[in-house]
Coordinates of C-alpha atoms in Angstrom, one line a residue:
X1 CA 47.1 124.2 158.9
X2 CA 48.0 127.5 160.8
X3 CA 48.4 130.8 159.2
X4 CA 51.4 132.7 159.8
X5 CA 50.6 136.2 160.9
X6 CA 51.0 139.1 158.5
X7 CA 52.4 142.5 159.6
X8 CA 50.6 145.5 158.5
X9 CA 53.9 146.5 156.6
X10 CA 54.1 144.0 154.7
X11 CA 50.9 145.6 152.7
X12 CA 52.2 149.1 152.5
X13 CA 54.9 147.9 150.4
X14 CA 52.4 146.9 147.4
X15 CA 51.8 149.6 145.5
X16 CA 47.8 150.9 145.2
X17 CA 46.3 150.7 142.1
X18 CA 45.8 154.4 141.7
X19 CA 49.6 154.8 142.2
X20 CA 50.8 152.1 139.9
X21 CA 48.4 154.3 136.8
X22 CA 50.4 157.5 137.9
X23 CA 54.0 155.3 138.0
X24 CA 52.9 154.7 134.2
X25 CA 51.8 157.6 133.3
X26 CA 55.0 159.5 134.9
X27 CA 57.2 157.2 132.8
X28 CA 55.6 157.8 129.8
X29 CA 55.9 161.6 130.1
X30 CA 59.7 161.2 130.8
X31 CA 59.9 159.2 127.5
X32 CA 61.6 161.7 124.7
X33 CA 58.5 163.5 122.5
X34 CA 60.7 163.2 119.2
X35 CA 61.6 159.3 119.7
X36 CA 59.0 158.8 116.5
X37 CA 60.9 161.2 114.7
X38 CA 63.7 159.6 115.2
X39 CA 62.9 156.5 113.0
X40 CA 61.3 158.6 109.9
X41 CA 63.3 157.9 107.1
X42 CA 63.6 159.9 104.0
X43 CA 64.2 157.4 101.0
X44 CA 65.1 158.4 97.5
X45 CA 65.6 157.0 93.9
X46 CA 68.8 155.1 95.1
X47 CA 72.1 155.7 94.4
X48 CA 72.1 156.5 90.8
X49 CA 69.8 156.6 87.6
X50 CA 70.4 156.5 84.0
X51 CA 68.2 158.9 81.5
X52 CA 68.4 159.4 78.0
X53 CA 68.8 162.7 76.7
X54 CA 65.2 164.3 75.7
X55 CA 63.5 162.0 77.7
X56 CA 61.5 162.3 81.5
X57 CA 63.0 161.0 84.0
X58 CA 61.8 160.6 87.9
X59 CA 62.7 161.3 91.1
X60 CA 60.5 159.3 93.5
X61 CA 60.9 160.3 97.1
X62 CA 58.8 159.1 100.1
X63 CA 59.0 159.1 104.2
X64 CA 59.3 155.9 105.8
X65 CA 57.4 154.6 107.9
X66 CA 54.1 156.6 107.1
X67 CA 53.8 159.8 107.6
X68 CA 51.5 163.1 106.1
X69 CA 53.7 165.5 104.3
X70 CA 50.9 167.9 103.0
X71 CA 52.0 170.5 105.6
X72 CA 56.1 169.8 105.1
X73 CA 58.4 171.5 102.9
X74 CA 59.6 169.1 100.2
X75 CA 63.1 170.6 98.3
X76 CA 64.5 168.8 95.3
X77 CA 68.0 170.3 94.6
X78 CA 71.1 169.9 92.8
X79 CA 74.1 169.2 94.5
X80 CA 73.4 171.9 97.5
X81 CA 70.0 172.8 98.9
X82 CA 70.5 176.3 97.6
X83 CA 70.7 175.0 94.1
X84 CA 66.7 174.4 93.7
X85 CA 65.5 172.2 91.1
X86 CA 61.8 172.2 92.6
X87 CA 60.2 173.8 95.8
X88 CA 56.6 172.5 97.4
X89 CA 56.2 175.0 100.7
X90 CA 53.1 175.9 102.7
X91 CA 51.1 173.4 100.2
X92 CA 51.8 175.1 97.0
X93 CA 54.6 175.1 94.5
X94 CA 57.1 178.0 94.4
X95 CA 58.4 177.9 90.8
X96 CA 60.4 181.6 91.3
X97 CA 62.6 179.8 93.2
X98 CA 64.1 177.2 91.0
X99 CA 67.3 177.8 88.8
X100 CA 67.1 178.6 85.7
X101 CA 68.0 175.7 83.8
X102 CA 65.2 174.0 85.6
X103 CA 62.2 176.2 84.8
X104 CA 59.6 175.1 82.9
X105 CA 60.3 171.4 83.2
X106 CA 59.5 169.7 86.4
X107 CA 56.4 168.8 87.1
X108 CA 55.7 167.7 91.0
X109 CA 53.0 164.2 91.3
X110 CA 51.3 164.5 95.3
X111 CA 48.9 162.2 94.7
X112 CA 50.3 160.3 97.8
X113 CA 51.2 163.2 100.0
X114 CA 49.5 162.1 102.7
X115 CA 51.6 158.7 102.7
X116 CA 54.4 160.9 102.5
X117 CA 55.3 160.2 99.1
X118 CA 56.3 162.6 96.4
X119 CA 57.4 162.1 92.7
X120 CA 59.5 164.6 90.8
X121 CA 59.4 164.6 87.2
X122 CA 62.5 166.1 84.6
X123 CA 61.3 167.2 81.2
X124 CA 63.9 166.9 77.7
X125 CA 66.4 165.4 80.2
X126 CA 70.0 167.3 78.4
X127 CA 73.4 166.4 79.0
X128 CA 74.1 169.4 81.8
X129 CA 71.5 167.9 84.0
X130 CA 74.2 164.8 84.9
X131 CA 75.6 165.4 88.3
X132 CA 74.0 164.6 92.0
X133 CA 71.0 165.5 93.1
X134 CA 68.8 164.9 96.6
X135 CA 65.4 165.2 98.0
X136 CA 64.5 167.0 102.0
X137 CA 61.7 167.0 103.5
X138 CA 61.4 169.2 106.8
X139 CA 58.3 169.7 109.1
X140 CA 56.4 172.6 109.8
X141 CA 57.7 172.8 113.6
X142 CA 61.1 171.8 112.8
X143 CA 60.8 168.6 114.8
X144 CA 61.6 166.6 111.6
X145 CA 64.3 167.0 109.0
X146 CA 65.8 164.4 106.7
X147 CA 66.9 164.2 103.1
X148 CA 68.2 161.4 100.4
X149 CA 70.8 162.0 97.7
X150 CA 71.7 160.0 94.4
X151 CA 73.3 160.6 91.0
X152 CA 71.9 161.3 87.4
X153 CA 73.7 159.8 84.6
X154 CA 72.9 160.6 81.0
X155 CA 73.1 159.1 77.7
X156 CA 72.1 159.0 74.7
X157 CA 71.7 157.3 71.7
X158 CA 72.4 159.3 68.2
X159 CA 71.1 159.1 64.9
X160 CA 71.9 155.9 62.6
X161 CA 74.8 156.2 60.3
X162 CA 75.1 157.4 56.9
X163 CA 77.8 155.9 55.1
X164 CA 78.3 157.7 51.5
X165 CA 81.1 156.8 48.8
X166 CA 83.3 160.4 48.3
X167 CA 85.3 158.6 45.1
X168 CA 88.5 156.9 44.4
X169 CA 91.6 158.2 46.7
X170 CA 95.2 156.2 47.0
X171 CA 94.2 153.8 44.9
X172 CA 90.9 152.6 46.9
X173 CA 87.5 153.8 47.3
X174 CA 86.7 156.6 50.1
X175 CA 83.6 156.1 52.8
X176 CA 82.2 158.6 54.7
X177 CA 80.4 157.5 58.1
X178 CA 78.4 160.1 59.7
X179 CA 76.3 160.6 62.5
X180 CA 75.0 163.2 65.1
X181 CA 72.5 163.1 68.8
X182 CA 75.0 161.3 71.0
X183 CA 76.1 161.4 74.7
X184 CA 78.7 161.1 75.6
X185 CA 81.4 161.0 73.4
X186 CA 80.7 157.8 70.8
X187 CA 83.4 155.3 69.6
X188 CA 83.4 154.5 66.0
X189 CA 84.6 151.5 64.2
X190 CA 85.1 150.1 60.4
X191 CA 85.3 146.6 59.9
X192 CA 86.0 144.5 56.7
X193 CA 84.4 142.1 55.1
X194 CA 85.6 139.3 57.3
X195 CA 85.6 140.9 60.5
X196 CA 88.8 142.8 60.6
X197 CA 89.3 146.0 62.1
X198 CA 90.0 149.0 59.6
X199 CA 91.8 151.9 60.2
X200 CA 90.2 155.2 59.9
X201 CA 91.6 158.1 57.3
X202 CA 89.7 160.5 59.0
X203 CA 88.0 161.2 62.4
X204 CA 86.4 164.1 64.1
X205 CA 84.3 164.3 66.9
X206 CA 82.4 167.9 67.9
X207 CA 79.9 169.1 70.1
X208 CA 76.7 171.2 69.9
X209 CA 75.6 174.1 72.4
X210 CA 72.9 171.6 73.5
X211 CA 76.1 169.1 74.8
X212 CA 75.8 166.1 72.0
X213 CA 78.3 165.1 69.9
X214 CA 79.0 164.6 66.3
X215 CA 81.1 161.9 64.8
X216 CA 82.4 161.9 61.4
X217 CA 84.9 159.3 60.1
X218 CA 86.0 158.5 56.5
X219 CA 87.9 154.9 55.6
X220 CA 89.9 153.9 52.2
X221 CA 88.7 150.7 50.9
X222 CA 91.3 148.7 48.8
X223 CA 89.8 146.1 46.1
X224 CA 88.0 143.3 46.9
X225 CA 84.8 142.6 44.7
X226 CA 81.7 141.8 46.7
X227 CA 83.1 142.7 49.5
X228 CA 81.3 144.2 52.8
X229 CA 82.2 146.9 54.7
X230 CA 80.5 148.1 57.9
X231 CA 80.5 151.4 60.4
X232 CA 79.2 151.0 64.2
X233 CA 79.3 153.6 66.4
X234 CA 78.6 153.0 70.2
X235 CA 77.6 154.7 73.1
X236 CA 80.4 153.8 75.9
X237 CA 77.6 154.1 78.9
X238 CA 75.2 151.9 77.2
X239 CA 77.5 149.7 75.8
X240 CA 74.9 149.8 73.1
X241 CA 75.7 150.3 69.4
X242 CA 73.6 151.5 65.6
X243 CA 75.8 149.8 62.2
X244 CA 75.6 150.4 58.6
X245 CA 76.9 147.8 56.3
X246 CA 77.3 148.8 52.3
X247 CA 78.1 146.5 50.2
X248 CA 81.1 147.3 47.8
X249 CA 80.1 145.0 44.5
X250 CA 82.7 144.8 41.5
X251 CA 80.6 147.0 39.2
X252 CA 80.1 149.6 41.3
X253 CA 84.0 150.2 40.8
X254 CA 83.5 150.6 37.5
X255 CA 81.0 152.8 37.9
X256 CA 82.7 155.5 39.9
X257 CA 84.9 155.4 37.2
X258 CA 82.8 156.9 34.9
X259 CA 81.7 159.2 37.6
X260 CA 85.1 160.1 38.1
X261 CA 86.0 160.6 34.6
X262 CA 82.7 162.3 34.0
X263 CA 83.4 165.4 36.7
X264 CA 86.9 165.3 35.4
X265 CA 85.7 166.6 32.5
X266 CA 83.1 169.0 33.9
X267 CA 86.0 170.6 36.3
X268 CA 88.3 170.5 33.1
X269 CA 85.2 172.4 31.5
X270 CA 84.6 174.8 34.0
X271 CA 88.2 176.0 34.3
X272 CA 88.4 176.7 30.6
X273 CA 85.6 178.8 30.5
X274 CA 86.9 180.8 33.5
X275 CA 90.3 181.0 31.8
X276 CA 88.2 182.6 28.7
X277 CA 86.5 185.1 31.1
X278 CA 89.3 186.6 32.7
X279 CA 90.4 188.0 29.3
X280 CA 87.6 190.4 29.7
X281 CA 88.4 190.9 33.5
X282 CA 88.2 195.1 34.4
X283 CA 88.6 196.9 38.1
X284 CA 85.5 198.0 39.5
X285 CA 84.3 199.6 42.8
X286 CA 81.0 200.0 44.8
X287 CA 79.3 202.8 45.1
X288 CA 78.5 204.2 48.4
X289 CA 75.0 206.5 47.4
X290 CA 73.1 203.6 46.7
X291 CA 74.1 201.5 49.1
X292 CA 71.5 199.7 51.2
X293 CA 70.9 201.7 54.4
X294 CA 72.5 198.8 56.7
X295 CA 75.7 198.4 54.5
X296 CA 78.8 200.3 55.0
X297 CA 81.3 200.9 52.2
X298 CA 84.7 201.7 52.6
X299 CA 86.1 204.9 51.1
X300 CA 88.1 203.3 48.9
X301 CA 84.7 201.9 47.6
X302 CA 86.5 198.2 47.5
X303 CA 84.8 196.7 50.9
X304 CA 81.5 196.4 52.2
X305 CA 80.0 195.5 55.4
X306 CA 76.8 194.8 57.7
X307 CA 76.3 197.4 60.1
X308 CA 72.5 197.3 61.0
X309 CA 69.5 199.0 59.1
X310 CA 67.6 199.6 62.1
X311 CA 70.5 202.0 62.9
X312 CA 70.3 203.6 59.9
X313 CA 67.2 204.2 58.2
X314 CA 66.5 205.1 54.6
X315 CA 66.3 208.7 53.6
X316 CA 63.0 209.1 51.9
X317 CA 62.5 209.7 48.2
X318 CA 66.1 208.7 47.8
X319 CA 65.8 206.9 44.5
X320 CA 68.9 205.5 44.3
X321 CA 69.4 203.5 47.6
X322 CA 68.7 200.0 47.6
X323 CA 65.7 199.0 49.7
X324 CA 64.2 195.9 51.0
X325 CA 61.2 195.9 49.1
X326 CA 63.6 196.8 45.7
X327 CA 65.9 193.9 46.4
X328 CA 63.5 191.4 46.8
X329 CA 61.3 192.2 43.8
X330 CA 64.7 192.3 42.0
X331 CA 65.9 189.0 42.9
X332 CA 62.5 186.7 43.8
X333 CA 62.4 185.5 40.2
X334 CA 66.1 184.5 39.2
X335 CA 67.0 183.3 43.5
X336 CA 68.9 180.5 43.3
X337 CA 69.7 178.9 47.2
X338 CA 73.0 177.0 46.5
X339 CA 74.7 174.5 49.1
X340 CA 78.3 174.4 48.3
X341 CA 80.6 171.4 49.5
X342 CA 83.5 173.7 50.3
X343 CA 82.3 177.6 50.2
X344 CA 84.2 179.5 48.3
X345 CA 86.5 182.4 49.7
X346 CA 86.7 184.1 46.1
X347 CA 84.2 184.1 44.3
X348 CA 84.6 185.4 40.0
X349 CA 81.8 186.9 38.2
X350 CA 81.5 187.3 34.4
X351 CA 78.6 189.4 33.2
X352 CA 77.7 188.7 29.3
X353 CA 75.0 191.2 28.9
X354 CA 74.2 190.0 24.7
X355 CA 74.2 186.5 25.9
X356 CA 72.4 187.1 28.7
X357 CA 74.3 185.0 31.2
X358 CA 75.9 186.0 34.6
X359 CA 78.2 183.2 35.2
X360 CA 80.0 182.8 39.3
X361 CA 83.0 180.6 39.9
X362 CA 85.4 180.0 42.4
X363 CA 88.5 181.6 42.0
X364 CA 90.7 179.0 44.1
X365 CA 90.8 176.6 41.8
X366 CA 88.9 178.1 38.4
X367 CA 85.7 175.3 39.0
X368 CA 82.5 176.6 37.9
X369 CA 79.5 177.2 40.7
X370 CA 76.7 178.2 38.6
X371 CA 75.4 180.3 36.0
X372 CA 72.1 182.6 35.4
X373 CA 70.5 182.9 32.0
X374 CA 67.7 185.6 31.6
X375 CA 67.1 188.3 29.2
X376 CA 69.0 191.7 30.3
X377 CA 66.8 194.7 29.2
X378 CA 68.3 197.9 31.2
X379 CA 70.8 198.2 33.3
X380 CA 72.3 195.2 36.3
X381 CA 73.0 196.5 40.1
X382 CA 75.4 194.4 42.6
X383 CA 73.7 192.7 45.2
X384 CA 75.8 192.4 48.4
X385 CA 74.6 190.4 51.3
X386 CA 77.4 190.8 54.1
X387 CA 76.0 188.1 56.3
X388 CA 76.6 184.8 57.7
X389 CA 74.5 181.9 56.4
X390 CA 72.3 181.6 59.7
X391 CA 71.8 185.4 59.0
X392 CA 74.4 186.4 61.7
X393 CA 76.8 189.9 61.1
X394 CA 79.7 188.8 59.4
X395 CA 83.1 190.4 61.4
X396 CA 85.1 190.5 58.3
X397 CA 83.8 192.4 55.4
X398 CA 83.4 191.6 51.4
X399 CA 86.3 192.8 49.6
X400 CA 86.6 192.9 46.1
X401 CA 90.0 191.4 45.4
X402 CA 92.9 193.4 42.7
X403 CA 92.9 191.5 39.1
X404 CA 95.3 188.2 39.3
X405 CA 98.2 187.9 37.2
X406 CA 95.9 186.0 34.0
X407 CA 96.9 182.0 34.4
X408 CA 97.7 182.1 38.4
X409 CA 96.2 179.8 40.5
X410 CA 95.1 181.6 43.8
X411 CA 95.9 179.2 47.0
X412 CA 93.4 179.2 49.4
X413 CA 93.3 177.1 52.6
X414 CA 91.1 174.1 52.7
X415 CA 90.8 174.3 49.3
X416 CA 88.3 171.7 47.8
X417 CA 86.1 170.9 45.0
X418 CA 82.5 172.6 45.1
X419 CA 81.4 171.5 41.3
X420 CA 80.5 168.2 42.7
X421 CA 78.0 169.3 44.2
X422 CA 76.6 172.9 43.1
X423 CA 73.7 173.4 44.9
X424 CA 70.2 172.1 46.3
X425 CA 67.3 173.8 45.0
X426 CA 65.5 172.0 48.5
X427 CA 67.3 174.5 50.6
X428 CA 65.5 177.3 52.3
X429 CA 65.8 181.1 50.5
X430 CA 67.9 183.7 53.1
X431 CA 66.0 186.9 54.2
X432 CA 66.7 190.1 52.3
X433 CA 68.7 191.5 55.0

């Protein structure tokens, strides 16, 4: 066999080996330097989470595929980047920045930092922290930048319901549901006995400054001996609900009753002996020298009201100005803390010095609210504490009313009965001033 002749050009076409290394090495250099960067991927929680109120909740957030974010800004914010929830930068965390609703309750997990992964946690998780949030992550060099976004839902769960028996009303027996803690805004229901759906009487539903809501609901129950009656209230996000069943037994009719009949005659009681003190009813009108330093009496000495101690000291060795330190060791032994149903806009007071009794009722509907017994030796001072019962400044000042006509009824709005229930000796005693 005979070899066919090879020109020498045919050899010049193949490349040389140190040629075909520099071919390479040209076409990697011509390959984009931020192709890698390209694929990194900044994955979040997802597209929403659910967290009950005063709980933690997470916010996992990691680079994909692997990548070290020790030396990369990580931003958590709300809604906008310039809303910050939490800020890692230059490998430490930059708490001055966040917003204030935020401070104090995030606290960032690195452990995996390297591996690009990050977790954010929310303290006492509240009802404004619902809305979107998002996670970015951008590199020292600005060569990578990339963020996720999602959406916090919140709910919660309130306290169990208290179901208590207010009397006998249109001919039935009245329940009260109540409870408190929930988010959003619950549903109640009443059912029967056998299933059925009852109408409410009453419903109100209000909020707190912390977001939750309140839900009170009342119900007339008509007859039925053994008979069960229930209140649910659920949580519409959930779809989760808490129930209290009472059970309504034939004798417990019978029982409120008596009850009835027995604070029938207490109110009947009570507005007698207020008829019997009004006979002895005189004008009277405060007087401005000894008036605590932080009351302010009007000059027609029939109003008093709160305008701040600190403003105006007490004069020294002015013996007849009302003090702190005289108006506590004045009332520590006879204070009473009472808890009124309905507080009372008028209040009477009837002042038997031989008897030694200082009786207060309301004046709305004559009811008796309570009634001090003590020895009086010397002389009694008026105690007026112009303040709200969290302690607040009242706006509106005490005024001591004109006589009424002797036998009137006074109307008042919202009028109720505060007998019932005269006071709790549990509750907490006010400050002095």
């Amino acid at each position: 066999m005979v070899n066919s002749p090879v020109s020498l050009d045919s050899f010049q076409r193949v490349p040389q080996p140190s040629s075909l290394i520099f071919l390479i090495h040209l076409l990697l250099f011509l390959q984009p330097r931020e192709s890698n960067s390209e694929e990194v991927k900044v994955i979040g929680p997802g597209e929403s989470i659910l967290a009950n109120v005063g709980e933690e909740v997470e916010f996992p957030c990691h680079l994909s595929p692997y990548r070290d974010a020790e030396h990369m800004e990580i931003l958590w914010f709300r809604s906008q980047a310039s809303n910050v929830v939490h800020l890692y930068q230059d490998r430490r965390e930059l708490p001055g920045r966040q917003m204030a609703q935020f401070q104090n309750r995030t606290t960032l997990i690195k452990d995996e930092i390297l591996d690009g992964a990050v977790i954010l946690q929310l303290q006492d998780v509240l009802p404004a922290d619902q809305g979107s949030y998002g996670c970015r992550f951008l590199s020292r060099d600005d060569s990578f930048s990339g963020e996720a976004v999602w959406e916090l839902e919140v709910a919660g769960m309130g306290s169990d319901p208290h179901i208590s028996l207010e009397g006998f009303k249109k001919g039935g027996i009245q329940l009260r549901c109540s409870s408190s803690g929930w988010y959003p805004k619950p549903q109640a229901q009443w059912r029967g006995h056998l299933g059925q759906c009852l109408p409410p009487e009453f419903e109100a539903i209000t909020q707190d400054a912390r977001g939750l809501f309140s839900l009170e609901t009342s119900v007339v129950v008509q007859g039925g001996a053994h008979s069960n009656v229930s209140c649910s209230i659920q949580n519409p996000v959930l779809l989760q609900k808490k129930e209290f069943v009472v059970q309504i037994a034939g004798k417990l009719t019978a029982e409120l009753g008596k009850v009835q009949s027995e604070l029938d005659w207490r109110r009947a009681e009570g507005q007698a002996e207020w008829r019997a003190a009004q006979q002895y009813a005189v004008n009277v009108t405060l007087d401005s020298a000894s008036a605590h330093p932080s009351l302010e009496v009007s000059q027609d000495g029939r109003s008093v009201s709160s305008r701040g101690a600190a403003l105006f000291p007490a004069v020294p060795g002015d013996p007849q100005r009302f003090t702190e330190q005289t108006c506590v060791l004045m009332l520590e032994p006879q204070r009473r803390a009472l808890s009124l149903r309905v507080p009372p806009r008028r209040v009477g007071i009837f002042l038997d010095c031989e008897a030694g009794k200082l009786a207060f009722f309301n004046v709305s509907d004559g009811s008796h609210i309570f009634t001090f017994t003590d020895t009086f030796s010397g002389p009694l001072c008026a105690y007026f504490r112009p303040r709200a019962p969290d302690g607040s400044t009242r706006p509106d000042p005490l005024t001591i009313c004109p006589l009424p006509v002797r036998g009137t009824r006074v109307p008042e709005e919202e009028d109720g009965d505060t007998w019932a229930q005269p006071y709790e000796p549990s509750a907490p005693p006010m400050d002095p001033w």
